[in-house]
XYZ file of C-alpha atoms in Angstrom:
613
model
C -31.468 16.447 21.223
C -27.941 17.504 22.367
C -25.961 19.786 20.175
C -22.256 19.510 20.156
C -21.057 22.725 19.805
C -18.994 22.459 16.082
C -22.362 20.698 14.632
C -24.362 23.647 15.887
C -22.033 26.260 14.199
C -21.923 24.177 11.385
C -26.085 23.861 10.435
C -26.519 27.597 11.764
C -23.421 28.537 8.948
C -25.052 26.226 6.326
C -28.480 27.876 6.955
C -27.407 31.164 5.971
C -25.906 29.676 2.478
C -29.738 30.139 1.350
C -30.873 32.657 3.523
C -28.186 35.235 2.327
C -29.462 34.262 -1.033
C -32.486 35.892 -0.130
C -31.372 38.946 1.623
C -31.781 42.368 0.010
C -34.458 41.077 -2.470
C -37.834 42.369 -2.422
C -40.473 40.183 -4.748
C -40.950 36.322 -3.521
C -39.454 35.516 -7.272
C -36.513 37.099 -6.929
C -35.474 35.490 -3.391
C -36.272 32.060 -4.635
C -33.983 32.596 -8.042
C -30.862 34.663 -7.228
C -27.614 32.604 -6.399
C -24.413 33.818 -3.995
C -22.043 34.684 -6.029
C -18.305 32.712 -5.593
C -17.332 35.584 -3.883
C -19.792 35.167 -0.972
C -20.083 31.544 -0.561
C -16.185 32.180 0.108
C -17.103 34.369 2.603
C -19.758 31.792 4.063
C -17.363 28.993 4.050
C -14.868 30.617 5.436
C -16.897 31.857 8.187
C -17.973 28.401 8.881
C -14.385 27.315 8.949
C -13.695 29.866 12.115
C -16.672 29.443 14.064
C -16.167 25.382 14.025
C -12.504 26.262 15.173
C -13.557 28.294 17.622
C -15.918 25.975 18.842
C -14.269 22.528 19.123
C -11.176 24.639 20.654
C -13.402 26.093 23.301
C -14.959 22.563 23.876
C -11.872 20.933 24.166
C -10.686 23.372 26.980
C -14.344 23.596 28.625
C -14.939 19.623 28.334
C -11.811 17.707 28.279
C -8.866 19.974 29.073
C -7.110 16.959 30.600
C -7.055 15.318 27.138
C -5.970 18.873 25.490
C -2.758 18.599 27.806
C -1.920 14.730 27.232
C -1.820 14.956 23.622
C 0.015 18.651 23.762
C 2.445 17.108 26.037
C 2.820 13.774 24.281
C 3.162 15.830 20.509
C 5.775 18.007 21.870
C 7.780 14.617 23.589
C 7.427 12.959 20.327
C 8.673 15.864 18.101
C 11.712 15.967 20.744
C 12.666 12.559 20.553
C 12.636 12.291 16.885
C 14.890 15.616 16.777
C 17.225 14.188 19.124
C 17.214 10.730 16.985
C 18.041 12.606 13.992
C 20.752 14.568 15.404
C 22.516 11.845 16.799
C 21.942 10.180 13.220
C 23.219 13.124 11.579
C 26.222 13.612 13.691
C 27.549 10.098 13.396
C 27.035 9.953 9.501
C 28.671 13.615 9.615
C 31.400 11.615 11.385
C 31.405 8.651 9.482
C 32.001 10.276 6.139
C 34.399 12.473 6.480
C 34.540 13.442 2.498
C 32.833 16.797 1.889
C 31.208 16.241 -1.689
C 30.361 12.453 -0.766
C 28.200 13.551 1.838
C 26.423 15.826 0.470
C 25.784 13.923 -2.217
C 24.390 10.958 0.279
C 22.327 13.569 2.100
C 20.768 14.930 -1.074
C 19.832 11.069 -2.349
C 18.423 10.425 1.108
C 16.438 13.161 1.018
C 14.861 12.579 -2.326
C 13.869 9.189 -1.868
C 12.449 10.351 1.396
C 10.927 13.184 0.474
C 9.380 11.204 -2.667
C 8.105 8.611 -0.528
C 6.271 11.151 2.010
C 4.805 12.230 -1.970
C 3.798 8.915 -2.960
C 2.150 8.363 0.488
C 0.433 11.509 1.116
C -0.640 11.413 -2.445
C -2.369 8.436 -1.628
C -3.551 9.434 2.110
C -5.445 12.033 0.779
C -6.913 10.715 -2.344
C -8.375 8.187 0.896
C -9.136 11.132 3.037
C -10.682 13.078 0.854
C -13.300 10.098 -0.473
C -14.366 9.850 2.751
C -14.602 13.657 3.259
C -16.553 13.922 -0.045
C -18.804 10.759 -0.932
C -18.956 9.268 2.939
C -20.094 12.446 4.543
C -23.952 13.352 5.430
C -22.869 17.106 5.748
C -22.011 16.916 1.200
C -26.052 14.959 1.130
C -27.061 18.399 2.730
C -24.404 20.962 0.843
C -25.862 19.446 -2.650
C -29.478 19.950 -1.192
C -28.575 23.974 -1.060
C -27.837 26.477 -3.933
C -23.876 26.042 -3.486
C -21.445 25.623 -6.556
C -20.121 22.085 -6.966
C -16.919 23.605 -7.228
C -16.954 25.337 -3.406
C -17.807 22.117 -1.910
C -14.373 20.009 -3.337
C -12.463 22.965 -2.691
C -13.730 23.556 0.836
C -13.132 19.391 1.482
C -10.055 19.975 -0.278
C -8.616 21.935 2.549
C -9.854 19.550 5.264
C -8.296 16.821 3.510
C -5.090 18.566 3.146
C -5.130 19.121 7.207
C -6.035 15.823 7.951
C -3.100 14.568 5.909
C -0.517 17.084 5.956
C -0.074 17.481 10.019
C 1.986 14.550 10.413
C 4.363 15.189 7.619
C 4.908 18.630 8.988
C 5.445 16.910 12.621
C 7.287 14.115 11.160
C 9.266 15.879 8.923
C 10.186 19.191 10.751
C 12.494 17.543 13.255
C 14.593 15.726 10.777
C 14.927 18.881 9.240
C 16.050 20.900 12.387
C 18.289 18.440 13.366
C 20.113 18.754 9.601
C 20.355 22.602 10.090
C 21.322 22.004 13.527
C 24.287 19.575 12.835
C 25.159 21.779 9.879
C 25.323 25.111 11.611
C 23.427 26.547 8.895
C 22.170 30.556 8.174
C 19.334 31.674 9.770
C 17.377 31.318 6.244
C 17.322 28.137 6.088
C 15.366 28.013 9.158
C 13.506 30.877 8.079
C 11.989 29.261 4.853
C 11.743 25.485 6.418
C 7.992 25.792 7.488
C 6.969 26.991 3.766
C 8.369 24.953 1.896
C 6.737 22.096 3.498
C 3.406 23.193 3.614
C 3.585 24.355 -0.410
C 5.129 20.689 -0.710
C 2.351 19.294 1.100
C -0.320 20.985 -0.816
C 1.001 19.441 -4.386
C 0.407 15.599 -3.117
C -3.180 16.529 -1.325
C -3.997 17.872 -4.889
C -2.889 14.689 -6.781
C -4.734 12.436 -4.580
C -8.195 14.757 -4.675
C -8.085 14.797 -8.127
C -7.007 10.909 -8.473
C -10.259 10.559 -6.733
C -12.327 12.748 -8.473
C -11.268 10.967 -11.326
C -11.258 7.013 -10.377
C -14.972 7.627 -9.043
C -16.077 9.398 -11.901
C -14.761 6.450 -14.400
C -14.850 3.870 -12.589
C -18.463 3.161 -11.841
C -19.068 2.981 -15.759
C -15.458 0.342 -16.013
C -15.723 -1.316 -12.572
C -14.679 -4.657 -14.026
C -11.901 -3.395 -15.984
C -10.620 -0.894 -13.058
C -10.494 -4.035 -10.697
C -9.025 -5.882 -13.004
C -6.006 -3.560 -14.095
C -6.006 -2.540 -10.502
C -4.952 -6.566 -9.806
C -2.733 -6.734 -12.331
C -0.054 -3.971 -11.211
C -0.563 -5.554 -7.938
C 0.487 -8.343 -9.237
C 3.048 -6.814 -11.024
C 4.651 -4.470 -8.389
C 4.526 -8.176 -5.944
C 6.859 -9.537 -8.917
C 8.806 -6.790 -9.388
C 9.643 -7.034 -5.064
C 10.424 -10.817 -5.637
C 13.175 -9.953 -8.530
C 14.360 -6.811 -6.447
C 15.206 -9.310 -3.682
C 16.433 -12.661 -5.690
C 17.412 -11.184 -8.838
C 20.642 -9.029 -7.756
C 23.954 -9.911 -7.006
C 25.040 -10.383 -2.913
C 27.431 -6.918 -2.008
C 29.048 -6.460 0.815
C 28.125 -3.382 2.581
C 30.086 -0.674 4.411
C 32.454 -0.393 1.400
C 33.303 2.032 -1.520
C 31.808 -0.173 -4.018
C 28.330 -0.729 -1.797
C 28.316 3.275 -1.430
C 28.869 3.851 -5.093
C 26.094 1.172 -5.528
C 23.323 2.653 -3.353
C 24.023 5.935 -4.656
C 23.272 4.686 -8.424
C 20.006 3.117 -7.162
C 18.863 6.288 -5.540
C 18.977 8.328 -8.642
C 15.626 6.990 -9.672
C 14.567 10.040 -6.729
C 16.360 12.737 -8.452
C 14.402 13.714 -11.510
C 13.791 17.313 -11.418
C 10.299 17.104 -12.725
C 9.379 15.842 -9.166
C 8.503 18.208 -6.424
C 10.474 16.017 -3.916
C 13.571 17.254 -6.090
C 12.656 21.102 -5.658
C 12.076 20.726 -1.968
C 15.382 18.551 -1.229
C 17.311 20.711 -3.350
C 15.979 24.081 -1.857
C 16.540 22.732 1.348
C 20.735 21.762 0.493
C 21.438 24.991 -1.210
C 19.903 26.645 1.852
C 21.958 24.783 4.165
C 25.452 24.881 2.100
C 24.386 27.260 -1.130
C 25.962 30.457 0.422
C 23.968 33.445 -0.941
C 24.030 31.992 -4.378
C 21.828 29.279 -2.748
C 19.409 31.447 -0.829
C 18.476 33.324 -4.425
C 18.075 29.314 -5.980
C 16.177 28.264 -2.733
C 13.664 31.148 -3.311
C 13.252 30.464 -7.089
C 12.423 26.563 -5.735
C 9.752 28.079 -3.098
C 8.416 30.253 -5.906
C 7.951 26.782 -8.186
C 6.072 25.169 -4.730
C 3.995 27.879 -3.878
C 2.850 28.332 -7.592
C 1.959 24.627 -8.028
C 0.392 24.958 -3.974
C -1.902 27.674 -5.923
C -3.064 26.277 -8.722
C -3.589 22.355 -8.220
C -6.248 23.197 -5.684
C -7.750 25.569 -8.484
C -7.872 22.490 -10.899
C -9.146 20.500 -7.960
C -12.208 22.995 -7.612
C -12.682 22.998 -11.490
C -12.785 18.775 -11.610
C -14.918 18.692 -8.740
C -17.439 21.345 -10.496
C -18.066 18.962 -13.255
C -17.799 15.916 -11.788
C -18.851 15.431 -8.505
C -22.938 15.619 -8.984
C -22.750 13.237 -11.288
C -20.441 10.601 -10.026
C -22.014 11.578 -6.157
C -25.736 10.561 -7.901
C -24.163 7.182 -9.469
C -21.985 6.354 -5.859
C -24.760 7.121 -3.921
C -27.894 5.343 -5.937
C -25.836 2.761 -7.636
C -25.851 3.405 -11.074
C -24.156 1.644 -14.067
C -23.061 -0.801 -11.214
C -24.458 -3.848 -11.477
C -22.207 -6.430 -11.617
C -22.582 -10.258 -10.435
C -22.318 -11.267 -6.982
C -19.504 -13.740 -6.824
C -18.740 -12.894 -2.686
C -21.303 -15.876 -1.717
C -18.539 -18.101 -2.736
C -15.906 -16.829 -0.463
C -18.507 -16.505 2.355
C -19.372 -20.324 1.985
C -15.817 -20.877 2.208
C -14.876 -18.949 5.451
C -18.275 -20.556 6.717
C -16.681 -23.906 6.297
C -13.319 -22.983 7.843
C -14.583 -21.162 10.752
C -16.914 -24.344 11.707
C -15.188 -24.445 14.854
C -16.320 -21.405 16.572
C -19.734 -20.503 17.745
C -22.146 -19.553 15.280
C -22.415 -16.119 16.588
C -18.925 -15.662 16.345
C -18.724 -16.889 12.743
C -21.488 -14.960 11.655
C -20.214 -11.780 13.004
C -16.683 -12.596 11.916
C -18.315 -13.659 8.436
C -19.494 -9.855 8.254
C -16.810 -7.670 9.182
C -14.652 -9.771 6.666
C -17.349 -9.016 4.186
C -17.284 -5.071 5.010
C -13.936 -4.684 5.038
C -13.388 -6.048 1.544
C -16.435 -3.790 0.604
C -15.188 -0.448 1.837
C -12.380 1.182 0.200
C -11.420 3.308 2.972
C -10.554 0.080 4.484
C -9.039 -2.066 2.118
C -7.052 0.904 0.528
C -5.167 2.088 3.294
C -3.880 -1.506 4.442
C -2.734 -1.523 0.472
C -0.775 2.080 1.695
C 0.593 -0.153 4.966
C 1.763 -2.632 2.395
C 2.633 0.119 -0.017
C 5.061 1.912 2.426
C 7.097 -1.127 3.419
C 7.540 -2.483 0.668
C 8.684 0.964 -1.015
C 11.399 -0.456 1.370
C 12.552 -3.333 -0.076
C 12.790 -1.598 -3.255
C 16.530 0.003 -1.888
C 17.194 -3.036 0.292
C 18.864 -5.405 -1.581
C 20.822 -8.818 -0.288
C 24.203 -8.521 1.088
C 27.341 -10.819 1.592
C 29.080 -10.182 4.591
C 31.399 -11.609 7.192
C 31.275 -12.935 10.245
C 32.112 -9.681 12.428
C 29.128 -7.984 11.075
C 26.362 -10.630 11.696
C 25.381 -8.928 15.320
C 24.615 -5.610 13.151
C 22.340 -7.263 10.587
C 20.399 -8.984 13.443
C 20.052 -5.324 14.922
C 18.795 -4.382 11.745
C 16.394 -7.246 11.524
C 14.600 -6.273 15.106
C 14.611 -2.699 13.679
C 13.120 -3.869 10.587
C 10.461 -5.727 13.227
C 10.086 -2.952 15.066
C 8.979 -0.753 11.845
C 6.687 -3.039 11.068
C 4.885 -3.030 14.635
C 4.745 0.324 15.002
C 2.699 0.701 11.796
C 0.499 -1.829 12.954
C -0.117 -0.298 15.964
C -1.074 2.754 13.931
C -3.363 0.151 11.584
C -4.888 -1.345 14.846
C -5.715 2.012 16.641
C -7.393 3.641 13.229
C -9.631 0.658 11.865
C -9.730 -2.031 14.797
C -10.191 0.692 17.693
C -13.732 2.459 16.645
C -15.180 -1.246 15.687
C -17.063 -1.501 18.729
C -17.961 2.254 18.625
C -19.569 1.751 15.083
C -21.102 -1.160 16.255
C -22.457 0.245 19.338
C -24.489 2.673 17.038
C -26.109 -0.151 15.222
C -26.738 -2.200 18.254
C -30.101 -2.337 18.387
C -30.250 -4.672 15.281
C -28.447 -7.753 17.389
C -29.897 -6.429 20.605
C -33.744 -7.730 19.285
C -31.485 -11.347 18.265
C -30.047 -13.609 20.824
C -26.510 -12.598 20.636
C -24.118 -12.832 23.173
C -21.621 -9.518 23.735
C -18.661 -11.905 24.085
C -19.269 -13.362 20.764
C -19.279 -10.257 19.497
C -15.967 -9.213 20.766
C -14.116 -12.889 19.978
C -15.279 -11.727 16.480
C -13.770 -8.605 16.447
C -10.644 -10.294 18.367
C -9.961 -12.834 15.741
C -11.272 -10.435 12.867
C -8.184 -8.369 13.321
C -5.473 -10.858 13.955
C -6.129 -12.581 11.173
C -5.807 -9.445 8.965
C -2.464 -8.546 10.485
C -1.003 -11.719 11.445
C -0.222 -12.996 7.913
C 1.046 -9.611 6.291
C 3.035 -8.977 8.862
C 4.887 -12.606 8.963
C 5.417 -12.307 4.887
C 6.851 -8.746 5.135
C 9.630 -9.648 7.747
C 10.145 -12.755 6.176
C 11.108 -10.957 3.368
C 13.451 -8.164 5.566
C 15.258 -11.322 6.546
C 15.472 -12.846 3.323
C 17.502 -9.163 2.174
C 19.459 -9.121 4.896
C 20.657 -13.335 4.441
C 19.517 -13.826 8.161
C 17.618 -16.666 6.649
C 20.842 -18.578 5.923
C 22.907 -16.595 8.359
C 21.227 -17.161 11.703
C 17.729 -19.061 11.109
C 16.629 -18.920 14.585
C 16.139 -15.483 14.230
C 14.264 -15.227 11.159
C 11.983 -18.140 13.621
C 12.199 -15.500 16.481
C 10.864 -12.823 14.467
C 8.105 -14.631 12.837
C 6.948 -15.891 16.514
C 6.730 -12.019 17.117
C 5.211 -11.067 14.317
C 2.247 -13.798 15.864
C 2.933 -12.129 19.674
C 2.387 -8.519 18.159
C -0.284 -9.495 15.846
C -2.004 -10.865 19.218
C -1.465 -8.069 21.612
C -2.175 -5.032 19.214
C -5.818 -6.723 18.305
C -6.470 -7.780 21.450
C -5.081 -4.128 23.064
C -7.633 -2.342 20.131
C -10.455 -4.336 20.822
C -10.504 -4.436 24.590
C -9.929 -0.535 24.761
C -12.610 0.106 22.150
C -15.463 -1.599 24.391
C -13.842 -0.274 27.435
C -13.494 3.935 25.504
C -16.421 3.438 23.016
C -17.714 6.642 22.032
C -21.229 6.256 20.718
C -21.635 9.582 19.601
C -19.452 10.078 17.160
C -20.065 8.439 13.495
C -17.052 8.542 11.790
C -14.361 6.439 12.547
C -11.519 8.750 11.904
C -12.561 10.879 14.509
C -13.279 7.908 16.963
C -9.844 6.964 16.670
C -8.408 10.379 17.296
C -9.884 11.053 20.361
C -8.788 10.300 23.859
C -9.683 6.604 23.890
C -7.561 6.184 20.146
C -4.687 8.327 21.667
C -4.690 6.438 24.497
C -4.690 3.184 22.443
C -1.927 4.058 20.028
C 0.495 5.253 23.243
C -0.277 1.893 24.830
C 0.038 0.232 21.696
C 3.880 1.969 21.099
C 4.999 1.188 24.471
C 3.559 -2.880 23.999
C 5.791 -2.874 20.774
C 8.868 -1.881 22.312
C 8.478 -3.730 25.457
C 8.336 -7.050 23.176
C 10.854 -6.346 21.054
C 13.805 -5.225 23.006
C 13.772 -8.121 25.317
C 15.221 -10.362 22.726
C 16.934 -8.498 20.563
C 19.170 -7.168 23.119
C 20.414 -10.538 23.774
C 20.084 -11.402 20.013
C 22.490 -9.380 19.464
C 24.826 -10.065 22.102
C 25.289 -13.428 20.956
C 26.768 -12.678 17.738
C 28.604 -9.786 18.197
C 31.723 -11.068 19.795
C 33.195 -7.431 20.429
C 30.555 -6.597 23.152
C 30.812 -10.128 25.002
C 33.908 -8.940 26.055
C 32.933 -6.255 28.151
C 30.254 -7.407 29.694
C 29.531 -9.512 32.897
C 31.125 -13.603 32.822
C 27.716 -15.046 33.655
C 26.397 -12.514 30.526
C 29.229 -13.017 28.290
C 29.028 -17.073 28.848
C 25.334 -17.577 28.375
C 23.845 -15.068 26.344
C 21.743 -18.072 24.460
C 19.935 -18.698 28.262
C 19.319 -14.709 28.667
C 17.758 -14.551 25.516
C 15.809 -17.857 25.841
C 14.663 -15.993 28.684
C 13.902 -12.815 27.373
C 11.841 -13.949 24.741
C 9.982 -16.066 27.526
C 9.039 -12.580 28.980
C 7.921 -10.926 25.790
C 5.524 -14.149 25.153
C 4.450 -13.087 29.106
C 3.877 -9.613 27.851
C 1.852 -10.539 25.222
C -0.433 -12.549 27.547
C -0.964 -9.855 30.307
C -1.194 -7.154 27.528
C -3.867 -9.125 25.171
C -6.018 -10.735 28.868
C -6.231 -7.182 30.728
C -7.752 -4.727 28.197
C -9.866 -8.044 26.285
C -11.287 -8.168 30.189
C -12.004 -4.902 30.518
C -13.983 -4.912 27.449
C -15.553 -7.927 28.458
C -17.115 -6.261 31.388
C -17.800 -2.636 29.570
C -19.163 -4.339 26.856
C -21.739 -7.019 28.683
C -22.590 -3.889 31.190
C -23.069 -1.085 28.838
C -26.656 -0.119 27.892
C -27.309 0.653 24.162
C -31.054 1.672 22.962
């Protein structure tokens, strides 16, 4: 057998968890009955910790320094581009309101509701994260095997968690941050204290979604049917509470005094101070504009972080002590779960509706739909996709406004589109990328059937476009509703539905094809499928497909109702921007083709090729 080199470190670290139990004791009684104490298996864990660093680093450079660079250079190009975003944002709001106080009162709501929805989403993330990290790992099956406190093993998948969730808030938030300090021309302590005071921030969520775990899987296996069901009804509930958010207010015109005073109002459901979001945002202001009254607050904020970054992950270790054995035994053996199967019912159904395609292909198709609606790491984080956008809608309300600023709402519109394909890509790349991987592994179960490989991948194909297709559609269909595109200009609300469909396509088809042409057969867990060099290279591709089908069109979308900009452009432009953009979305629907027929071909071939035992 072939040992990669962070599983090596990893058993040979675990092994001396019971052989340091029995070092320095003399009688056979003694080494099979005295424990480590906290203190060491600390020590042991924390030893493990730097020889798997030191191993998958050394690996990395040894085995695929190529990778190492793309991703370095493609991390550092994205932080840059975001910073220069922000500035420019920045700079033209700086410019745009010229009032002192009214700005920084803008800035400060901004950054609450920001900073509380990076909360509410990494609170969530990691609650995901660290389920899988705790009740979906084989390395926990073997920790609970070996005389090792309950409490060190949630703490210790605690922290890997927290990494796994916290990297791209610090990446995504430290350039909007910059840029502010930048713009502002603020002290050199505000710079000084911007890395911790995100990473204390970061540790508070990680902590709330552990122990939300903890929790819900403790409880829940005894009150399945009443978790589901209250889980449907606030579902159900936050849906309704969308619908009256968009239909239920007043039209406002924006860009006025009134509309300012308005949005500010709305935003003060961010600012209570009993939210961490509050202390970080307001650290981060009297930092930047405090003086050295404000450095001596922004400290006293940091002290507040880092003593909640201290002690949730205490709490964390303390819940986990008494609670995971217990709820790992019921998760794992299926205790105090039985419940009646009502899923035949909806498999019958889908059976029925799919009697078109090949039976392989239904089958197949019949199953993933079955697993995904059975595995909460699944399920949950397309609830987060849904979660984060329409956290949206919540502070996007309708608007009534003229004529001159139509071409700006349809920009906003393909923005709104463009949001919402770049977080599909993301979806695609993460759960759609590492099907054929996971597959691969279990292969040998429909290699003894007489399955054809194509079949296989149709079902993947159609699997996830008809998971994304129809969220998608609804949630920009709702963007255009709040912006009154849907009355204003209806052939772009038809426009943006038709590439919703085109995106919805090309992303499956892009995941699919690249996942039987990259598979990596190795590798169990589909997180880690999906970061390496075949999901990087997926996601980048996937990025680039968005943009190159939604600028097309909305360029000339815009064009053609923004009067002011017709007149500087070229006659045969300025006279027929309807023919240019006829045109242009023409070449996004040729996009779509080329992008979804190359990689699905590719895979194709891989796929009917490769050799799995």
């Amino acid at each position: 057998m072939q040992w990669h080199g962070d599983e090596a470190a990893r058993h040979s670290e675990l092994d001396h968890v019971s052989i340091a139990a029995a070092a320095d004791v003399k009688t056979p009684q003694a080494r099979c009955t005295r424990l480590l104490t906290r203190d060491d298996e600390a020590s042991v864990f924390s030893r493990l910790r730097r020889r798997i660093l030191r191993s998958v680093l050394r690996q990395l450079w040894q085995e695929s320094s190529l990778r190492a660079a793309l991703i370095t250079f493609l991390t550092i190009s994205f932080w840059l581009i975001m910073f220069v975003l922000f500035h420019e944002g920045f700079g033209l709001l700086r410019t745009a309101v010229t009032h002192p106080p009214t700005l920084a009162r803008a800035v400060h709501a901004v950054y609450n509701v920001f900073f509380l929805s990076l909360l509410l989403m990494l609170s969530v993330s990691a609650g995901i994260l660290y389920y899988a990290a705790i009740y979906k790992s084989p390395e926990v099956n073997l920790l609970l095997t070996l005389p090792v406190h309950a409490s060190r093993i949630a703490a210790e998948k605690f922290i890997e968690a927290t990494v796994l969730a916290c990297w791209g808030f610090v990446l995504l938030g430290s350039p909007l941050l910059v840029a502010y300090g930048m713009v502002n021309q603020t002290p050199w302590g505000y710079f000084a204290l911007l890395l911790p005071l995100l990473i204390s921030f970061a540790v508070i969520p990680s902590a709330i979604g552990a122990l939300a775990c903890l929790s819900l899987v403790a409880i829940a296996p005894r009150y399945r049917s009443a978790a589901v069901g209250v889980l449907g009804i606030c579902l159900l509930g936050v849906f309704l509470y969308l619908v009256w958010i968009v239909f239920g207010h007043g039209q406002q015109e924006p860009m006025t005094a009134l509309w300012l005073q308005t949005t500010l109002a709305r935003l003060r459901l961010a600012e209570q101070r009993v939210l961490p979001s509050w202390w970080l945002s307001t650290a981060l202001l009297e930092l930047a504009h405090g003086g050295p009254a404000g450095v001596f607050q922004a400290i006293g904020f940091q002290c507040v972080l880092l003593s909640n970054a201290l002690f949730l992950p205490r709490v964390v270790a303390l819940v986990g002590g008494l609670t995971l054995r217990r709820s790992y035994g019921q998760l794992s053996h299926g205790t105090n779960l039985s419940l009646p199967i009502r899923a035949g019912f909806i498999d019958r159904a889908l059976n029925q509706l799919l009697r078109p395609m090949s039976p392989t292909t239904r089958l197949v198709l019949i199953k993933d739909l079955r697993l995904f609606r059975r595995d909460p790491l699944q399920w949950s984080q397309f609830l987060l996709f849904f979660g984060l956008l329409s956290f949206y809608f919540v502070y996007v309300r309708r608007f009534d406004y003229g004529v001159q600023l139509t071409g700006w709402m349809t920009a906003i519109g393909f923005m709104n589109l463009g949001v919402v394909g770049l977080i599909l890509s993301t979806f695609t790349t993460r759960f759609v990328f590492p099907l054929i991987s996971v597959e691969g592994q279990r292969f040998w179960i429909l290699g003894t059937a007489p399955v054809n490989r194509r079949d296989i991948l149709w079902s993947k194909f159609i699997f996830a476009s008809s998971i994304t297709c129809l969220p998608c559609c609804l949630l920009v269909l709702l963007s255009d509703i709040a912006l009154q595109l849907w009355a204003r200009t209806p052939a772009m609300v038809v426009t943006h539905q038709l590439i919703c469909v085109l995106l919805s396509l090309g992303l499956s088809a892009m995941a699919v094809g690249l996942g039987a042409r990259l598979p990596n057969l190795r590798e169990p867990s589909p997180a880690k499928i999906a970061a390496g060099f075949g999901g990087t290279l997926t996601l980048i591709l996937s990025a680039v497909f968005v943009i190159a089908v939604i600028v097309p069109p909305a360029v000339p979308a815009y064009l053609m109702y923004s009067t002011s900009h017709l007149a500087v452009l070229p006659g045969s432009i300025s006279r027929t921007p309807e023919y240019w953009f006829v045109g242009a979305l023409a070449a996004s629907i040729g996009i779509t083709g080329l992008a979804a027929w190359l990689p699905m071909r590719m895979g194709f071939r891989a796929f009917t090729e490769m050799e799995l035992l």
